[in-house]
Short mmCIF file of C-alpha atoms in Angstrom, two decimals:
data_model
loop_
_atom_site.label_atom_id
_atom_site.label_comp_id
_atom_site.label_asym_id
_atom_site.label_seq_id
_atom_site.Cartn_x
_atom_site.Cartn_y
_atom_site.Cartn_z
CA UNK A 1 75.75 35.57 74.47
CA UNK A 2 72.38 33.87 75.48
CA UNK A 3 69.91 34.09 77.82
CA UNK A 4 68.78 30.75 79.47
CA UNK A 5 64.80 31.57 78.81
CA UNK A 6 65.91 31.48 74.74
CA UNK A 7 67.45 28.04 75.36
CA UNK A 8 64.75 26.84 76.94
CA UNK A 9 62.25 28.29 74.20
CA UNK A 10 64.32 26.43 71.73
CA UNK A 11 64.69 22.96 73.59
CA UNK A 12 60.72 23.35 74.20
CA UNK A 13 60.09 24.26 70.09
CA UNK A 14 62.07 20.70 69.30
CA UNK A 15 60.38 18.84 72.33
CA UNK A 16 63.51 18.25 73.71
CA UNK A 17 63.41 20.09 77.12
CA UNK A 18 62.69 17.17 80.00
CA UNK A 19 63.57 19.35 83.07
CA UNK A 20 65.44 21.82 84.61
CA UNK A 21 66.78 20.41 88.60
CA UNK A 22 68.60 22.77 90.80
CA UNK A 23 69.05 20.39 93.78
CA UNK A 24 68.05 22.89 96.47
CA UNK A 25 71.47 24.33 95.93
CA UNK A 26 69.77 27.68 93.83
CA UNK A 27 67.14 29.94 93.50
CA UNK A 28 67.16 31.42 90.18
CA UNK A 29 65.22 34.09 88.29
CA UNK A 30 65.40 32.67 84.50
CA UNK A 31 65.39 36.18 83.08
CA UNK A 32 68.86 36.89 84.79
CA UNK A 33 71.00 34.03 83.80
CA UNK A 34 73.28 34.86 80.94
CA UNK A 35 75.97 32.64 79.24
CA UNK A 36 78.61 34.28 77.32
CA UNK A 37 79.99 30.99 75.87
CA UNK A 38 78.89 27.40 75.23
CA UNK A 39 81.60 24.39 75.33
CA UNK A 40 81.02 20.31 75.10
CA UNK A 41 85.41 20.21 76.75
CA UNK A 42 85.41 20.36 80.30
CA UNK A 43 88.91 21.55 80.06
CA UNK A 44 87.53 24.94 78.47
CA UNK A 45 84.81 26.22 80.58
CA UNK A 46 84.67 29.87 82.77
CA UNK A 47 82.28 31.45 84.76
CA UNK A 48 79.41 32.08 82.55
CA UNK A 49 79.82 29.10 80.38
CA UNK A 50 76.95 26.61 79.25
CA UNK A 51 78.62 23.08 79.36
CA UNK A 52 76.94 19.74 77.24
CA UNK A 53 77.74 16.83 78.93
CA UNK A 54 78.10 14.29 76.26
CA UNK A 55 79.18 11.19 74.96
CA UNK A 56 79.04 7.19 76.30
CA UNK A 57 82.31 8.14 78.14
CA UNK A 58 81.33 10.99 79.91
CA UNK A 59 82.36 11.29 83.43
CA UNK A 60 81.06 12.96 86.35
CA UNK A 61 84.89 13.85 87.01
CA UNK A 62 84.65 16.01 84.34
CA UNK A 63 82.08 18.05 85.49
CA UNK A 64 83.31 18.34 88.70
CA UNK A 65 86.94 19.67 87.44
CA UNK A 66 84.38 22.02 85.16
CA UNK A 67 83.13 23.17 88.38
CA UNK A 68 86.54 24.27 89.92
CA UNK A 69 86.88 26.50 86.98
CA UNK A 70 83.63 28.51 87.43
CA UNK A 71 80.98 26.06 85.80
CA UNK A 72 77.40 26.77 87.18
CA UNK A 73 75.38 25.32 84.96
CA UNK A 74 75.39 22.32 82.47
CA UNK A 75 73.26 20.40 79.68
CA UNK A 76 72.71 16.66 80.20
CA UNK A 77 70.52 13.90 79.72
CA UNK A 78 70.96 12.94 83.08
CA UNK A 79 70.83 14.45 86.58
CA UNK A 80 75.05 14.06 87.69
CA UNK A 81 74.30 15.32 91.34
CA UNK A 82 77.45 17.87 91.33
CA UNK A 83 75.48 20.53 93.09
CA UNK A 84 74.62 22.76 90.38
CA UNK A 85 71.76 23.40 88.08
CA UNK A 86 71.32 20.84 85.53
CA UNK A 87 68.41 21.15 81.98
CA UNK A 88 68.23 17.62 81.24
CA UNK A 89 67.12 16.92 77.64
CA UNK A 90 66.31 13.92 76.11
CA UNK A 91 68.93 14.17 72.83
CA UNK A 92 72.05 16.06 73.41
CA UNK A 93 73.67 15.83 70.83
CA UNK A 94 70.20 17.49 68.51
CA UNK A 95 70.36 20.38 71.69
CA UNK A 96 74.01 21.07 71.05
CA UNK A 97 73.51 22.04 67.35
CA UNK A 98 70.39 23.75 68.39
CA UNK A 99 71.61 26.30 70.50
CA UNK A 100 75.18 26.39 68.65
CA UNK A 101 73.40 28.08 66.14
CA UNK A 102 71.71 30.64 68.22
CA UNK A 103 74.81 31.31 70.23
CA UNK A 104 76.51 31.86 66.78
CA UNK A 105 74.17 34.50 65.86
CA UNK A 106 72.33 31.76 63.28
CA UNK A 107 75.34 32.12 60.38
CA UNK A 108 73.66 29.54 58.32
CA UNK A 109 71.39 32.08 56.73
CA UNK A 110 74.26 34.56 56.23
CA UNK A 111 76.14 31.77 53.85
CA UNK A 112 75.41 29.67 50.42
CA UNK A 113 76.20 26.43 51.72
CA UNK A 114 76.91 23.33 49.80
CA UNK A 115 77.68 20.17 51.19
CA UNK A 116 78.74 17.07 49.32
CA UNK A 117 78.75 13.08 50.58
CA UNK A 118 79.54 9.86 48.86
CA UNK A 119 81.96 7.37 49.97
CA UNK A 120 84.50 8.61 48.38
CA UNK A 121 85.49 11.84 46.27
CA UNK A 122 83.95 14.09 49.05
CA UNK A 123 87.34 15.76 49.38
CA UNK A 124 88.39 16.40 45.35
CA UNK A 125 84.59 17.30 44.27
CA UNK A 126 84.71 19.80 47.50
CA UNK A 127 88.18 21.49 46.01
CA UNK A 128 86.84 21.81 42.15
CA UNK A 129 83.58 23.58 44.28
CA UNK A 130 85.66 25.84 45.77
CA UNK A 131 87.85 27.00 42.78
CA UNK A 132 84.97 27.09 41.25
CA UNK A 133 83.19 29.48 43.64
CA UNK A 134 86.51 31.93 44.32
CA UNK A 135 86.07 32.95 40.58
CA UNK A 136 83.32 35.49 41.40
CA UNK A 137 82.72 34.97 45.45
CA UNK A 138 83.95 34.53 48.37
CA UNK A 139 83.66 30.92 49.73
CA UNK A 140 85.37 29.44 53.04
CA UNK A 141 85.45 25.08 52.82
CA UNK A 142 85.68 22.68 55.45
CA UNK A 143 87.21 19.67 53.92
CA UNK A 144 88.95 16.88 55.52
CA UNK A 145 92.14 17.54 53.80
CA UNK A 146 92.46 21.54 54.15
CA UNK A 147 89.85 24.11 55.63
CA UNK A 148 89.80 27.61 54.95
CA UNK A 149 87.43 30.45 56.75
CA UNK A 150 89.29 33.01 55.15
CA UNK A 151 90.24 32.01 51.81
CA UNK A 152 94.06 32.94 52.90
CA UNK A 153 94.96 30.57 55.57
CA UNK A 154 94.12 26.77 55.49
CA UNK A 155 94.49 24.22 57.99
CA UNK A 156 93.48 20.15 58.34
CA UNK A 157 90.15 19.22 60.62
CA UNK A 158 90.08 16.68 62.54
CA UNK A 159 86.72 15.40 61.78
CA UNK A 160 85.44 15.65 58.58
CA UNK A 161 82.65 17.00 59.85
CA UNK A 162 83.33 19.02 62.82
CA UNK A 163 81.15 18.93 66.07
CA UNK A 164 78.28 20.90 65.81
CA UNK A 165 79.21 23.84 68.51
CA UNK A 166 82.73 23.89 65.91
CA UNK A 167 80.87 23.79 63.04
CA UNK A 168 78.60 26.84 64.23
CA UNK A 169 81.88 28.53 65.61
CA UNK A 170 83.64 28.51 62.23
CA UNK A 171 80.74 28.92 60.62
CA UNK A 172 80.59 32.54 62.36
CA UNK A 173 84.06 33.33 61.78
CA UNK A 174 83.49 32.93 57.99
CA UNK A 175 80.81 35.43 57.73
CA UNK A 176 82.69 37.82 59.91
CA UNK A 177 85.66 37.21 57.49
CA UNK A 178 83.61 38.50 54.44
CA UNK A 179 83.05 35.00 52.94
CA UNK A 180 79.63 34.39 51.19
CA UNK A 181 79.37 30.53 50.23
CA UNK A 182 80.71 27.49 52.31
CA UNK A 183 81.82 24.10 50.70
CA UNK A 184 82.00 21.11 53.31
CA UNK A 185 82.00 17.39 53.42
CA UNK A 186 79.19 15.93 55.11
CA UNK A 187 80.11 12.13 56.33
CA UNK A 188 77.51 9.62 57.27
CA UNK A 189 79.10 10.28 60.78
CA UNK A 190 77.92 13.83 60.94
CA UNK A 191 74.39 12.84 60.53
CA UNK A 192 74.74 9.57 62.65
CA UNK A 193 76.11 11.52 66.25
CA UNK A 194 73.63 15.17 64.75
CA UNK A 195 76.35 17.58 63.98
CA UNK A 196 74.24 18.84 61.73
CA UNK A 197 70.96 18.85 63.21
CA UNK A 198 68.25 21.48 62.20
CA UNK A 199 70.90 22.20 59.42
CA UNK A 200 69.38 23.06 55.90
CA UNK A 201 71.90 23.62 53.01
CA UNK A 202 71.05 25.38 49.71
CA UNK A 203 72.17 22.17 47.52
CA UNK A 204 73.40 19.01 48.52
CA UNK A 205 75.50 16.45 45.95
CA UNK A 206 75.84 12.89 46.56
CA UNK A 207 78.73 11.17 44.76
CA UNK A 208 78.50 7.73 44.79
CA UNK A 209 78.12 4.69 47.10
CA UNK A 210 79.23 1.65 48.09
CA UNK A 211 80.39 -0.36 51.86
CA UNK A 212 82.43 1.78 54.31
CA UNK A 213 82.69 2.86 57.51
CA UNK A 214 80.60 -0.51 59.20
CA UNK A 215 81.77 -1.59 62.20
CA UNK A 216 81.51 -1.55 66.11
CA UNK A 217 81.56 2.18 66.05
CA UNK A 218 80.24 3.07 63.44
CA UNK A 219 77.18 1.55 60.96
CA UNK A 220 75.86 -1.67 62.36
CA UNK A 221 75.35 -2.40 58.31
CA UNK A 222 75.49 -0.86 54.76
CA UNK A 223 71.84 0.04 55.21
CA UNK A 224 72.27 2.25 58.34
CA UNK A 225 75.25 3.70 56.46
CA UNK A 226 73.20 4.38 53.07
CA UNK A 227 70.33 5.87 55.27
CA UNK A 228 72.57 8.13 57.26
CA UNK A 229 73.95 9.19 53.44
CA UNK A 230 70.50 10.25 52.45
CA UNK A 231 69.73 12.76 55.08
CA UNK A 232 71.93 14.77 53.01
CA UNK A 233 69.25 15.15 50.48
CA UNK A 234 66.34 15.46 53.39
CA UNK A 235 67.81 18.20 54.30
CA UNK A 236 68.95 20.49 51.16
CA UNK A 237 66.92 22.72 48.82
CA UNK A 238 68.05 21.20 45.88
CA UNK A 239 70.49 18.08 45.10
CA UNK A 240 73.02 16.82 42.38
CA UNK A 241 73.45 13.48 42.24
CA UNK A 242 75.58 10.75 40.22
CA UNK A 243 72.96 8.75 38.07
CA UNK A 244 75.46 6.02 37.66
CA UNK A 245 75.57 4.98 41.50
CA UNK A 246 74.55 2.23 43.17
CA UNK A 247 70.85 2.48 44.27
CA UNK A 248 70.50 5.29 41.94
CA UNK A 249 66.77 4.46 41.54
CA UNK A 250 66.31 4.61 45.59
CA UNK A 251 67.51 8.45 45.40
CA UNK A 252 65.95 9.32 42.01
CA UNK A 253 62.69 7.99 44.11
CA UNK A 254 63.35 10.01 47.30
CA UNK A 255 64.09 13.66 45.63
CA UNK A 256 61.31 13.47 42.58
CA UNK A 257 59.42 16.42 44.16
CA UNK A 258 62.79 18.69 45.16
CA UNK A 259 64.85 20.94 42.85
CA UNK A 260 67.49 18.39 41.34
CA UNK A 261 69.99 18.21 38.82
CA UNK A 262 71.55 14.46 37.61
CA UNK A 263 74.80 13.52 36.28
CA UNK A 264 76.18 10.68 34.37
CA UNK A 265 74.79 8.04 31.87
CA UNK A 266 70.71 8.42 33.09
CA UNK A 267 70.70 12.54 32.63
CA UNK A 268 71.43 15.02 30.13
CA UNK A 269 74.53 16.05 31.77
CA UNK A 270 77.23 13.87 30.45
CA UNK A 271 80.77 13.58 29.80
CA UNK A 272 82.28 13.00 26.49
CA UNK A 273 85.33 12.81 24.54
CA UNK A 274 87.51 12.19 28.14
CA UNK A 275 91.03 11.94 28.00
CA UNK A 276 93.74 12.21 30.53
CA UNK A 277 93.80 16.11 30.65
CA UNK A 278 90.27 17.07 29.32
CA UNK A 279 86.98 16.08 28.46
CA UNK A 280 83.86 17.92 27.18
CA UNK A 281 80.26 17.93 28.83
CA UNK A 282 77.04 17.80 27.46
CA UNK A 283 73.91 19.36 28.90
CA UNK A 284 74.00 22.30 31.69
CA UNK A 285 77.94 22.44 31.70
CA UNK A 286 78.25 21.80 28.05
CA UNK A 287 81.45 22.52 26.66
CA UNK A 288 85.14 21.76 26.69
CA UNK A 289 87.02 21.27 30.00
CA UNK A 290 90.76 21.00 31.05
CA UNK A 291 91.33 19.39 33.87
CA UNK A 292 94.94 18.67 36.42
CA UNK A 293 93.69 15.21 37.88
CA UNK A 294 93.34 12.29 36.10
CA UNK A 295 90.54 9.64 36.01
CA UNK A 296 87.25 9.33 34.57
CA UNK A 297 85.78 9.80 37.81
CA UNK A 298 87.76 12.63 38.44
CA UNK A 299 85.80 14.46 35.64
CA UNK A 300 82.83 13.25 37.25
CA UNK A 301 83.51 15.03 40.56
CA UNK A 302 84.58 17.99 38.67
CA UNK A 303 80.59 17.72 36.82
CA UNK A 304 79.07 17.25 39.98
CA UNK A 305 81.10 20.03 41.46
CA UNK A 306 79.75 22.46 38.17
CA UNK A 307 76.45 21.85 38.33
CA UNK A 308 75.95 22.73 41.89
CA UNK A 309 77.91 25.76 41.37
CA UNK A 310 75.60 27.20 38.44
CA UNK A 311 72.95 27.20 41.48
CA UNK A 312 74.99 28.99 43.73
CA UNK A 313 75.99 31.47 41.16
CA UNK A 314 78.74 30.78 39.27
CA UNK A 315 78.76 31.11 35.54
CA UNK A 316 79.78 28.64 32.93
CA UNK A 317 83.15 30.41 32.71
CA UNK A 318 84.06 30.58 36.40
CA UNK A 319 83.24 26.43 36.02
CA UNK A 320 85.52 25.53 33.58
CA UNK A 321 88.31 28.14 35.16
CA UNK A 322 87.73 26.56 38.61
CA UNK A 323 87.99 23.11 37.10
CA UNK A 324 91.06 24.06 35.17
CA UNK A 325 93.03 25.38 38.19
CA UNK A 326 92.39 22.49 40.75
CA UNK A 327 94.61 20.85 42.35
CA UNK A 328 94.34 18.34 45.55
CA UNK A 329 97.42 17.60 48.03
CA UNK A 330 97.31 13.34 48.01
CA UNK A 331 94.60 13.26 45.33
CA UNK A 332 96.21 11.74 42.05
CA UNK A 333 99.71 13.46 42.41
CA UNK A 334 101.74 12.08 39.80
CA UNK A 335 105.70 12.09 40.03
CA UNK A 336 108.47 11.04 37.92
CA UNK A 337 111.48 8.92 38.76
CA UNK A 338 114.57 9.78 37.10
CA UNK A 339 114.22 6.56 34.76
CA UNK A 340 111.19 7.60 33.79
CA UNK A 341 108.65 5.48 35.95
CA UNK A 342 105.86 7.27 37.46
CA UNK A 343 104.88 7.16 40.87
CA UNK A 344 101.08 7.64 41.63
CA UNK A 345 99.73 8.89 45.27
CA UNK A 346 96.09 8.78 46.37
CA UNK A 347 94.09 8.69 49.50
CA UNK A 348 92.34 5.52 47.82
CA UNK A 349 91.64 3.42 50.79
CA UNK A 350 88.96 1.67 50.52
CA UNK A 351 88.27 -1.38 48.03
CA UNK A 352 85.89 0.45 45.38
CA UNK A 353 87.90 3.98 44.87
CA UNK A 354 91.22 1.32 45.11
CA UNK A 355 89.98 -0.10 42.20
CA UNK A 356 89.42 2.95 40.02
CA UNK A 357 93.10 3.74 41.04
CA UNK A 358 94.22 0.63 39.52
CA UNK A 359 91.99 1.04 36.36
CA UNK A 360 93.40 4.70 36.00
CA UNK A 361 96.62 4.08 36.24
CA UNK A 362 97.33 0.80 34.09
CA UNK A 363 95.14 2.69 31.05
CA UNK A 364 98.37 5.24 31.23
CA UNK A 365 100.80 2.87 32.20
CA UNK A 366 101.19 -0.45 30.49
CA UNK A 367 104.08 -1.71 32.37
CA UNK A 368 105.19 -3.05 35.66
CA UNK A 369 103.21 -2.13 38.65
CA UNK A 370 103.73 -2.15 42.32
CA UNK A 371 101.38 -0.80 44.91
CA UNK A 372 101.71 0.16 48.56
CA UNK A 373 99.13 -0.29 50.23
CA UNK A 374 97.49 -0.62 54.11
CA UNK A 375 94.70 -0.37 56.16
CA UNK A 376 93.62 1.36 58.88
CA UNK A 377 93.35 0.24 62.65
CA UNK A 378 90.54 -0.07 65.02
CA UNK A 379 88.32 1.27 62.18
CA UNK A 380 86.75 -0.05 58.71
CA UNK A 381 87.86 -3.46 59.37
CA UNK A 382 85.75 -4.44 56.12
CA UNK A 383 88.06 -2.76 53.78
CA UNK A 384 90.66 -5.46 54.34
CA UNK A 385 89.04 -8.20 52.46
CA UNK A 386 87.36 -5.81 49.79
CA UNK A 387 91.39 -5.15 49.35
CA UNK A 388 92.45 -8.46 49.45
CA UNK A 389 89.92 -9.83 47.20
CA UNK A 390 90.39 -6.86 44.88
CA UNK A 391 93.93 -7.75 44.67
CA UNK A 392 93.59 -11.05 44.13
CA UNK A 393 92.02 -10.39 40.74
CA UNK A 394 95.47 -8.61 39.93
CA UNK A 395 98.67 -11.07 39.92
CA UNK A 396 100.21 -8.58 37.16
CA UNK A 397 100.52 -5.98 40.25
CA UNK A 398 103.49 -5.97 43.33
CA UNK A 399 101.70 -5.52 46.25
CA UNK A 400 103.66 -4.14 49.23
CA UNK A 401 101.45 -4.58 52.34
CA UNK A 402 102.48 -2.02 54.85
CA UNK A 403 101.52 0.33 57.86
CA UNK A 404 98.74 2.96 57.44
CA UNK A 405 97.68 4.35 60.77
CA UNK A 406 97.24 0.92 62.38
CA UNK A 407 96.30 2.43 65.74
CA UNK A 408 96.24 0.04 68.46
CA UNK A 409 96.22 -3.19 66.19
CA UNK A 410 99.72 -4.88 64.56
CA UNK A 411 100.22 -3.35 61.16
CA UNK A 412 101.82 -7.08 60.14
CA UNK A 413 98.50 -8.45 61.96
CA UNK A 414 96.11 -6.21 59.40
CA UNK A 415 98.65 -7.52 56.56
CA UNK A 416 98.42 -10.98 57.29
CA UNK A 417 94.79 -10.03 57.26
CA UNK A 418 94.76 -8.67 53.81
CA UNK A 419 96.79 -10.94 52.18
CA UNK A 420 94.95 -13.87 53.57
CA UNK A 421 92.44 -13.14 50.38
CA UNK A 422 95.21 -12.82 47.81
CA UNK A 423 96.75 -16.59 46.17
CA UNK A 424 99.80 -15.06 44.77
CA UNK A 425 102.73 -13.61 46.39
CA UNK A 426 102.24 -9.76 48.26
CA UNK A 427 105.78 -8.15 49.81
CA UNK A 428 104.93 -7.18 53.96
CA UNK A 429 107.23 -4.33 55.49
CA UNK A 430 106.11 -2.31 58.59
CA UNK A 431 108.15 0.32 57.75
CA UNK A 432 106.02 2.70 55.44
CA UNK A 433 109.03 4.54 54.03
CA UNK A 434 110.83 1.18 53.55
CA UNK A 435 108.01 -0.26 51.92
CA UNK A 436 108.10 2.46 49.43
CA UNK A 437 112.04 3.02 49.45
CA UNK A 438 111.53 -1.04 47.79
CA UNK A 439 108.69 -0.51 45.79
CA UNK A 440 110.00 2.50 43.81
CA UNK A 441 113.92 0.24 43.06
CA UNK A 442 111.26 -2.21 41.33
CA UNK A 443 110.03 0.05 38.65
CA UNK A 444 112.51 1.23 36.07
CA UNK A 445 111.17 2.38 33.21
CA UNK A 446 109.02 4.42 31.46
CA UNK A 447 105.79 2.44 31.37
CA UNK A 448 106.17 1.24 34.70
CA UNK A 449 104.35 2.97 38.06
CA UNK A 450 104.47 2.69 41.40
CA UNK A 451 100.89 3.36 43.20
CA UNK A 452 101.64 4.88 46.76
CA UNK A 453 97.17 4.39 47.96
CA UNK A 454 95.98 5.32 51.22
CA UNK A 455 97.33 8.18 53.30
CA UNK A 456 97.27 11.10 50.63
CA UNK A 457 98.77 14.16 52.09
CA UNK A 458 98.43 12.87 55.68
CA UNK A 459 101.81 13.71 57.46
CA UNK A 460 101.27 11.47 60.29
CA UNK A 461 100.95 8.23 61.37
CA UNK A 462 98.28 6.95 64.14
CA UNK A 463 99.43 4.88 66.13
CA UNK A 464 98.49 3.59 70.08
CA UNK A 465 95.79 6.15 69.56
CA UNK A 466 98.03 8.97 68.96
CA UNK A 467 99.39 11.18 65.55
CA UNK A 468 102.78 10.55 65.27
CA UNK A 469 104.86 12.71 62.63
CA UNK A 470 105.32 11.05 59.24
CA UNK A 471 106.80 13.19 56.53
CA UNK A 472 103.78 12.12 54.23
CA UNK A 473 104.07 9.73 51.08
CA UNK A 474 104.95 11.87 48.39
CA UNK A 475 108.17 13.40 50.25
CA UNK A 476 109.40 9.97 50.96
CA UNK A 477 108.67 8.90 47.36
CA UNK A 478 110.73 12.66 46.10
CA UNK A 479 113.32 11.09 48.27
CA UNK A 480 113.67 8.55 46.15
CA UNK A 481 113.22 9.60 42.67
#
């Protein structure tokens, strides 16, 4: 529950409080309106809710169905005229994770969190955290692929960082379950829309970077998207971050007076002797590792991962335990065909981690290669040439351009699109299980591999703006084995 005068004190701390207008309609003593729950869905409001109008699409229809089902007051940044008292604010979207918090009795500061970003790896480094962590604690996650409040049951989000009054919700529900740390993902996104405003986690790790996620609706350019990146580090206590990655010097610059560990070639904490299945670190983490996924950069989520542990309170031993036992559905799963040929699924889908794929894979696998690959619709249109020119550099590789949640665009369309970059000849098939039904009958022997990139463990397809079931890449590929 809260009352209406601690909104208003909070809105008023942030200088974000503009108004409240009642229209005539009320006269209202401040001290006596309660709400006993908050919602941004017009579909799930009650007497005694606090709605937040948001969003460029917002419609006044919305409230007024809100209305029918007991709504009596709202949060805008407008005046709608619906005959009910209205705060307007200036920013929204910074109120909603204000008073989320508050309604959600402040859990922040009852959890260790740790949040990573980077373009990619968000999702594997997040996993090695959390096996990591459930050595000696109790941590909930909120990845992309899997979330868990309980540590028991796990289900997939659909952002990858939720909305703020969702965040705040499940943040609650962890404490109340007994967990002590939190791992999430923290996309440019969540910083971009504030669904983490006023948000302060205990370390924050930045992976990498390079050009995603510009577009229409998203970043206008890769500067936007790198800035929206950095908040990360704004807003933590201390940081870990890859001294390898681009504009390295740019972050090195930015966190010189906070707590912060490095990674990689420019730092003390290194990796050595890698192999497939293990490698040994130098500095903090040193020692010897074993490790499930393969890749050098793998190892390097799994260091990043480490080294923000040891500040949360894990030892050296629960590290290299945590590391040991990970595992991550669509991450570098690795089949084998009956004739020996191995079949490699990733979420890879853009051009850079796409890349690293390919490099993985042919060091292990020296012989015919065909890859499945697609991109996505109505979003991250850039990725299709970073694929197509990407590909182009590789005439030794099959390429069989296919669907991968094409949305409301032509998956042949975003093919054509892709392989309008490539010289040589690429294979297109709609079909997604086709595509990989004729991939897999190419490669028959043991040096050969077939690389399945893009949807991971997703088991379903978007399409005309909706999920439709797909049994998910690697069951099609055991199908054929």
């Amino acid at each position: 529950m809260i009352k209406i005068e601690t909104v208003l004190d909070i809105l008023k701390k942030d200088g974000l409080f503009h108004e409240i207008i009642d229209q005539g309609h009320y006269h209202y003593n401040c001290s006596e309106v309660v709400f006993d729950s908050i919602s941004y869905d017009s579909r799930k409001v009650k007497e005694g809710t606090l709605f937040f109008a948001k969003g460029a699409a917002f419609k006044k229809e919305y409230l007024l169905s809100a209305i029918s089902q007991g709504l009596s007051w709202y949060v805008a940044e407008q005046d709608y005229e619906v005959g009910i008292p209205v705060i307007v604010v200036n920013d929204i979207k910074k109120v909603m994770s204000l008073i989320a918090m508050e309604f959600y009795g402040n859990p922040q500061e009852k959890l260790k969190i740790l949040a990573f970003t980077g373009t990619k790896g968000k999702t594997t480094a997040a996993y090695f955290a959390y096996n990591i962590l459930a050595q000696g604690h109790h941590p909930a996650m909120l990845s992309t692929m899997n979330t868990t409040l309980d540590g028991k049951t796990f289900f997939k989000s659909a952002l990858t960082t939720p909305e703020s009054i969702d965040l705040f919700d499940m943040m609650a529900q962890a404490v109340h379950n007994g967990r002590t740390h939190l791992i999430m993902e923290v996309s440019s996104q969540a910083y971009l829309v504030k669904r983490v405003y006023g948000l302060t986690f205990d370390v924050g790790v930045f992976l990498n970077i390079s050009p995603d996620h510009i577009g229409p609706i998203e970043h206008p350019s890769f500067e936007d998207y790198f800035y929206h990146k950095r908040l990360l580090m704004e807003n933590s206590r201390a940081v870990v971050i890859n001294s390898d990655m681009d504009h390295f010097s740019v972050l090195k610059e930015q966190v010189e007076h906070q707590e912060h560990d490095f990674y990689g070639s420019q730092s003390s904490n290194q990796i050595q002797n890698s192999k497939a299945f293990s490698f040994s670190a130098t500095g903090k983490l040193a020692g010897d590792y074993d490790i499930q996924l393969i890749g050098h950069f793998n190892q390097e989520n799994a260091v990043a991962a480490g080294l923000a542990c040891l500040r949360l309170g894990a030892s050296i031993a629960d590290v290299k335990k945590g590391i040991a036992t990970t595992r991550v559905p669509g991450r570098m799963e690795v089949l084998t065909q009956k004739n020996g040929a191995k079949v490699f699924i990733d979420y890879a889908h853009n051009g850079d981690s796409l890349k690293k794929l390919i490099s993985v894979v042919e060091t292990h696998q020296t012989g015919k290669i065909a890859l499945v690959l697609g991109s996505t619709g109505n979003k991250g249109e850039s990725r299709r040439k970073d694929f197509g020119l990407l590909l182009n550099q590789h005439p030794e590789i099959q390429v069989f351009l296919t669907a991968d949640d094409p949305n409301y665009e032509d998956p042949m369309a975003i093919a054509d699109e892709i392989s309008s970059y490539i010289s040589h000849p690429v294979v297109k098939i709609a079909d997604r299980e086709q595509a990989i039904k004729t991939a897999m009958a190419i490669t028959n022997q043991e040096i050969d591999a077939v690389i399945i990139a893009g949807k991971g463990a997703d088991c379903y397809q978007i399409v005309q703006g909706k999920k439709e079931d797909y049994p998910g890449d690697a069951a099609i590929a055991e199908r054929y084995l």
